[in-house]
Coordinates of C-alpha atoms and ligand atoms in Angstrom, one line a residue:
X1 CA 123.0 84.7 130.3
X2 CA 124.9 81.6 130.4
X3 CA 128.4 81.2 128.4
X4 CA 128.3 78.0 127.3
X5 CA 127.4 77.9 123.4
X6 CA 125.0 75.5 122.3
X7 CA 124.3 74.4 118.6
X8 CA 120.6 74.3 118.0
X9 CA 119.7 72.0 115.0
X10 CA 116.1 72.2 113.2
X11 CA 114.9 68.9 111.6
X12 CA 112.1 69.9 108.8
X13 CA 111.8 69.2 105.2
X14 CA 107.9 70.3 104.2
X15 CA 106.3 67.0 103.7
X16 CA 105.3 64.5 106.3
X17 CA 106.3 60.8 106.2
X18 CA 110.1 61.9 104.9
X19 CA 111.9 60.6 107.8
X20 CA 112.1 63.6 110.2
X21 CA 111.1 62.0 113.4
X22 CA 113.6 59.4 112.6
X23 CA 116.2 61.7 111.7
X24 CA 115.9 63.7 114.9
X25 CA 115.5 60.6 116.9
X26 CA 118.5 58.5 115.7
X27 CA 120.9 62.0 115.0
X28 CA 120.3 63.0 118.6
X29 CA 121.3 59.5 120.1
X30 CA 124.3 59.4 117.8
X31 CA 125.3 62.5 119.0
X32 CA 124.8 61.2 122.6
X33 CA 127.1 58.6 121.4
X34 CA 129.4 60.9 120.4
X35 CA 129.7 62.1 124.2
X36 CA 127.3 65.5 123.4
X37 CA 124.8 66.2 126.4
X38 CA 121.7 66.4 123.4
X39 CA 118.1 67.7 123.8
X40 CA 115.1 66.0 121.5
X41 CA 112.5 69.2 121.5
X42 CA 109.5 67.7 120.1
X43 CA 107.8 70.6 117.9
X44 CA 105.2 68.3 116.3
X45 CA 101.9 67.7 117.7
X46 CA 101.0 65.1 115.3
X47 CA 99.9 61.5 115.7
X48 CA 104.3 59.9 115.2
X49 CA 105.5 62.1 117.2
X50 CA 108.8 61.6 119.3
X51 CA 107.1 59.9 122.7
X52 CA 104.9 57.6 120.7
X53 CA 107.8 56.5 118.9
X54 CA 109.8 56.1 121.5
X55 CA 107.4 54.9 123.8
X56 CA 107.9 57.4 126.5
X57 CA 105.2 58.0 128.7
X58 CA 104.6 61.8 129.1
X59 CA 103.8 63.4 132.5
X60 CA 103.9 67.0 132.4
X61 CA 104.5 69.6 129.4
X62 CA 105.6 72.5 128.5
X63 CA 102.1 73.9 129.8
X64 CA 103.3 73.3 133.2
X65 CA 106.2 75.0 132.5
X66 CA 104.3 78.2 131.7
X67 CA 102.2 78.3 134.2
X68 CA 105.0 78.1 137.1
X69 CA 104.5 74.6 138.8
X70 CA 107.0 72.8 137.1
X71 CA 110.5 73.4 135.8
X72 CA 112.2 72.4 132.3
X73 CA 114.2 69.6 134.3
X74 CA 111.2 68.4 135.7
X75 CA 109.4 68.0 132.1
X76 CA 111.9 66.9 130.4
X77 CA 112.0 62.5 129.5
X78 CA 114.5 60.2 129.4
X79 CA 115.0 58.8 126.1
X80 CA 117.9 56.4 124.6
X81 CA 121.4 56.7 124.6
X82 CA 121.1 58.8 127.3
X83 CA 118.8 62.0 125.3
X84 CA 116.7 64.2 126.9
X85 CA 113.7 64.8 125.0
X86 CA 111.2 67.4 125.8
X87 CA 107.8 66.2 124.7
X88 CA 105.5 68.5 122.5
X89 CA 102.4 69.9 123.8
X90 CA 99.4 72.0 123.0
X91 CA 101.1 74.8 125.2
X92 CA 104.1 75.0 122.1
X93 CA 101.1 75.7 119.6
X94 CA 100.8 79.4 121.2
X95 CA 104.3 80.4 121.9
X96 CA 104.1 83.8 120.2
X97 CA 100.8 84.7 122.0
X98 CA 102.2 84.1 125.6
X99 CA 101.4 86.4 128.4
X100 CA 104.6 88.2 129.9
X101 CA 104.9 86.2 132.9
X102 CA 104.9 82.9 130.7
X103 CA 107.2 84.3 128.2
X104 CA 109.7 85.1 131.3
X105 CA 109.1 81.6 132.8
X106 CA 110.0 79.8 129.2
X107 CA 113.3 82.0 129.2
X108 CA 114.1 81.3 132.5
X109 CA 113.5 77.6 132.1
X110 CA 116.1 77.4 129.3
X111 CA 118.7 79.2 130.4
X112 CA 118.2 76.7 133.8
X113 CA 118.9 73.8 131.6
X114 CA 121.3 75.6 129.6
X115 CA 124.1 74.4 130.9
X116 CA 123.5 71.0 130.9
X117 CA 123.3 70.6 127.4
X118 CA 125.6 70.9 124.2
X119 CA 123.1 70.2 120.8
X120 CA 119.3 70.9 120.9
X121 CA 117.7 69.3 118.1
X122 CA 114.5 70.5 117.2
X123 CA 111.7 67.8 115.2
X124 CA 109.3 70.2 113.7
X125 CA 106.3 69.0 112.2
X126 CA 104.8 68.6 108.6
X127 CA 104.1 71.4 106.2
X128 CA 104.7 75.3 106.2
X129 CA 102.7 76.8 109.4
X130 CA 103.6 79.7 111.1
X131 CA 104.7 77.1 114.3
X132 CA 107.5 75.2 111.9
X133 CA 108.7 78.8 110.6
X134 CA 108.8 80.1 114.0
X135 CA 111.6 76.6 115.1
X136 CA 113.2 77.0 112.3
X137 CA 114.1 80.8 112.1
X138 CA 115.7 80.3 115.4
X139 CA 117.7 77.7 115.1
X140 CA 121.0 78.0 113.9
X141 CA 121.2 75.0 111.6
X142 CA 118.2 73.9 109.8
X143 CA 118.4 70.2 107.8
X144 CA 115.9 69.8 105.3
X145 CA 114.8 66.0 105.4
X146 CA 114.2 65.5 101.7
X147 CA 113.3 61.6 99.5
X148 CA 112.8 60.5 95.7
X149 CA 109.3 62.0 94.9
X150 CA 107.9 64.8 93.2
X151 CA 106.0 66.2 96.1
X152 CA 108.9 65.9 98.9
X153 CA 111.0 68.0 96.6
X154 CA 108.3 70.8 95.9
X155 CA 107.1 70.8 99.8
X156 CA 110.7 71.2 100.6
X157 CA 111.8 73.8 98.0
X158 CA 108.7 75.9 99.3
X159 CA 109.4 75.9 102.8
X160 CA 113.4 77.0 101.7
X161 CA 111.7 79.7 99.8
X162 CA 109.9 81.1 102.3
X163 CA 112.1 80.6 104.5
X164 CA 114.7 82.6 103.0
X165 CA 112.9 85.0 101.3
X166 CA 110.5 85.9 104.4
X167 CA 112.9 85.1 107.1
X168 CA 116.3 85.4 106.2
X169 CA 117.4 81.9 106.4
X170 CA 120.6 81.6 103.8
X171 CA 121.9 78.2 104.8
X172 CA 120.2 74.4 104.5
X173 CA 121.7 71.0 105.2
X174 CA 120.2 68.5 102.8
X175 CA 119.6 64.8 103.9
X176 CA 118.3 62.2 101.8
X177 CA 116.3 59.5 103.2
X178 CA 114.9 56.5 101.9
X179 CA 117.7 56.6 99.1
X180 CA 118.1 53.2 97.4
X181 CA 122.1 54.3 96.5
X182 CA 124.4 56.8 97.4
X183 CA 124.2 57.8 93.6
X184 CA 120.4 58.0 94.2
X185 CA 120.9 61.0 97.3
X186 CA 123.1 62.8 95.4
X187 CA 121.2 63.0 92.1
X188 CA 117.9 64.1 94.7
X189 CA 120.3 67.0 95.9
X190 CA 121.1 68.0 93.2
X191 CA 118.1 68.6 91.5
X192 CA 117.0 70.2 94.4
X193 CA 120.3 72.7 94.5
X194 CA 119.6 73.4 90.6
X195 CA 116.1 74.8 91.1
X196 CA 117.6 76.8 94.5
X197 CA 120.3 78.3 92.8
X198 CA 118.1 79.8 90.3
X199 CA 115.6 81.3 92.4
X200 CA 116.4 81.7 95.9
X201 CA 119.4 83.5 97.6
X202 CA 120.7 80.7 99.9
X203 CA 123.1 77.6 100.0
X204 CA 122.4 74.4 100.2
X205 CA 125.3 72.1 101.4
X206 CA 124.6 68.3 101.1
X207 CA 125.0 66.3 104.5
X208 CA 124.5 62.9 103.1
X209 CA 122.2 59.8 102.5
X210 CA 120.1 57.6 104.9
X211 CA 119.6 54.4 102.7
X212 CA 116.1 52.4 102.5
X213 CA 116.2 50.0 105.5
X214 CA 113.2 47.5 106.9
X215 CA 114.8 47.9 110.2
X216 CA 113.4 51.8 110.6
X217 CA 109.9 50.4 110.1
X218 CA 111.1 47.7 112.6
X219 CA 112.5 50.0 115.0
X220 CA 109.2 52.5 114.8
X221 CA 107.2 49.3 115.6
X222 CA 109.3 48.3 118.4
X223 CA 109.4 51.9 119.9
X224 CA 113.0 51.8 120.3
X225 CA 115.4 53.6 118.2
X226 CA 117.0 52.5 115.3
X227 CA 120.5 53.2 116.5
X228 CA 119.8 51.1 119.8
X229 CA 118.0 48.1 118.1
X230 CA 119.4 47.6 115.0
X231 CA 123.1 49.5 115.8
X232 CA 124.8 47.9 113.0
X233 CA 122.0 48.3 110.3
X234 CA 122.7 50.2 106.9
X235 CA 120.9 53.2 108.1
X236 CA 122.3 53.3 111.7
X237 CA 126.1 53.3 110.1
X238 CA 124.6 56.1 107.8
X239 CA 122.9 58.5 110.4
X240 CA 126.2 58.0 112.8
X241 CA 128.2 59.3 109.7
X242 CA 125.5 62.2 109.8
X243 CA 126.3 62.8 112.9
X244 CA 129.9 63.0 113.1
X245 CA 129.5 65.8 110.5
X246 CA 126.8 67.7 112.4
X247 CA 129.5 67.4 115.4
X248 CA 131.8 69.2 113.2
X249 CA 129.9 72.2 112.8
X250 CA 131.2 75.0 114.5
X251 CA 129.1 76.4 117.2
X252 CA 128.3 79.9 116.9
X253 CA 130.0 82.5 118.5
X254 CA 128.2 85.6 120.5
X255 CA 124.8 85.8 121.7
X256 CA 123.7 83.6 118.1
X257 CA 125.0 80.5 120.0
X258 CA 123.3 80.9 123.4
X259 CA 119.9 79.1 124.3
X260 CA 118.5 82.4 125.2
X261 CA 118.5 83.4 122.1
X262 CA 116.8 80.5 120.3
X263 CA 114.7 80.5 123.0
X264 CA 113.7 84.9 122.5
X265 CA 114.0 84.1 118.8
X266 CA 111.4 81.9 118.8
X267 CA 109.1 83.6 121.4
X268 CA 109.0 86.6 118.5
X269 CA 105.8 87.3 116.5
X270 CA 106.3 85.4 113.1
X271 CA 105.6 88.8 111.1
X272 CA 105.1 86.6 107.5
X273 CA 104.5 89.5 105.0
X274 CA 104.1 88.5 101.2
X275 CA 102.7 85.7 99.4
X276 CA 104.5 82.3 98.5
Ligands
LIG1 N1 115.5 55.3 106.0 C1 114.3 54.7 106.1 N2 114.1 53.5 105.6 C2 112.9 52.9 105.6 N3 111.8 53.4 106.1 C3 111.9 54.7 106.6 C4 113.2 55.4 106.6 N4 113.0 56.6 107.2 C5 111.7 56.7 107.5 N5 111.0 55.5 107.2 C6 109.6 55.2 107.3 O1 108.8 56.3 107.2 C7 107.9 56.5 108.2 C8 107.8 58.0 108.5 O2 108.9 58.5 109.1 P1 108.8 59.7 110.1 O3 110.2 59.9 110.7 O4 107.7 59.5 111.1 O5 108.5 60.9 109.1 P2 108.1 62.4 109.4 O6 108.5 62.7 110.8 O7 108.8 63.2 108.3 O8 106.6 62.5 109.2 C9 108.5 55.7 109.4 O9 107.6 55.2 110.2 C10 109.3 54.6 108.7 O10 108.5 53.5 108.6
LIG2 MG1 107.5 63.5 112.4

């Protein structure tokens, strides 16, 4: 095992078209900025995922990973600022069912990047599948991506509730995006913290706001990041401050903060018992 702790940050928030991509996109390079060696996992096989957004041209996957030919280095894409992102694949969709062999090749293949790496962000995709619960129940941070409509705060206050009711997750970052005022974000959290405190056992910390800007839109068209094209923008000051407090985490200490055992965490059956 190796001994150099990592912090492993899940982007979610329930609903799609909230912002996640973005968020994990533009948090990773401002972490990169902030001289962390960061790790874009792409857990979303949907159509905006992080190579189409970014333009990267994927050559191998995670498949090849599993099967022996190739190793996580080799996979993994250069994105901006510096990131490494590892693109998403049909091979993730089956990570609980892997033969032996595979499983031991995925584990080894972490722990080989391991240390080359300080924060792995995760970008998990839309809705409540047993693949999203499965990223985020290994990770040690999970941010819920949350913005102004009814159906972004149910979607995300039923993924928290299974979430900690079913898994044992106690702890969510909140980040609003899309917010037309720093009033606005604030108000959204706390509505969403009211109906949390009354029914779930966890806490919700607020991270901060992402405002409104045309430049994401902009930047998504371009397929650059939003940090790199537009690095002065309202959002790209906002997701910078974002990320100077995800730098402040503390990483956690014993086996918790070692790849290995995101990586074994997340290679476990996803036993969801009762209903939601
Ligand atoms: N802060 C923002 N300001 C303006 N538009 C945004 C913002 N964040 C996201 N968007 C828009 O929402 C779309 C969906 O974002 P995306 O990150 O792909 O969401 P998700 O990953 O949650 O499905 C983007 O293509 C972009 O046009
Ligand atoms: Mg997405």
């Amino acid at each position: 095992m190796s001994h150099h702790p990592i912090k492993v940050v899940a982007v979610t928030g329930g609903k799609g078209g909230v912002g996640k991509t973005n968020v994990s996109v533009n948090l990773s390079v401002a972490l990169a900025e902030l001289r962390r060696r960061v790790v874009l996992m792409d857990a979303d096989l949907g159509l905006a995922n992080v190579d189409v957004l970014l333009g990267l041209k994927v050559t191998h996957t995670v498949a090849d990973v599993l099967d022996g030919t190739h190793s996580l280095r080799d996979i993994l894409l250069n994105g901006p600022g510096g990131i490494k992102v590892v693109p998403a694949t049909s091979g993730v969709q089956q990570l609980a069912q892997l033969s032996t062999p595979e499983h031991a090749a995925l584990v080894h293949a972490f722990s080989d990047i391991a240390d080359q790496l300080d924060v792995l962000v995760v970008d998990t995709a839309a809705g409540i599948s047993d693949m999203v619960v499965s990223f985020v129940r290994a990770s040690q941070e999970v941010v819920i991506v949350v913005c102004d409509e009814p159906s972004s705060i149910t979607d995300a206050y039923a993924l928290m509730k299974l979430l900690n009711k079913e898994h044992n997750v106690y702890r969510f970052r909140v980040i609003a995006n899309m917010t037309r005022s720093a009033q606005e974000g604030r108000l959204l959290f706390e509505k969403l913290n009211g109906v949390c405190e009354r029914f779930l056992d966890a806490s919700l910390q607020y991270l901060g706001h992402v405002p409104f800007d045309e430049n994401v839109r902009k930047a998504v068209q371009q397929r650059k990041a939003l940090i790199e094209m537009a690095p002065r923008s309202k959002a790209s000051l906002a997701i910078r401050a974002l990320a100077e407090k995800v730098d402040a985490w503390p990483v956690q200490s014993g086996p918790r903060g070692h790849l290995e055992f995101f990586i074994e965490r997340l290679l476990e059956a996803n036993t969801t018992s009762g209903a939601y």
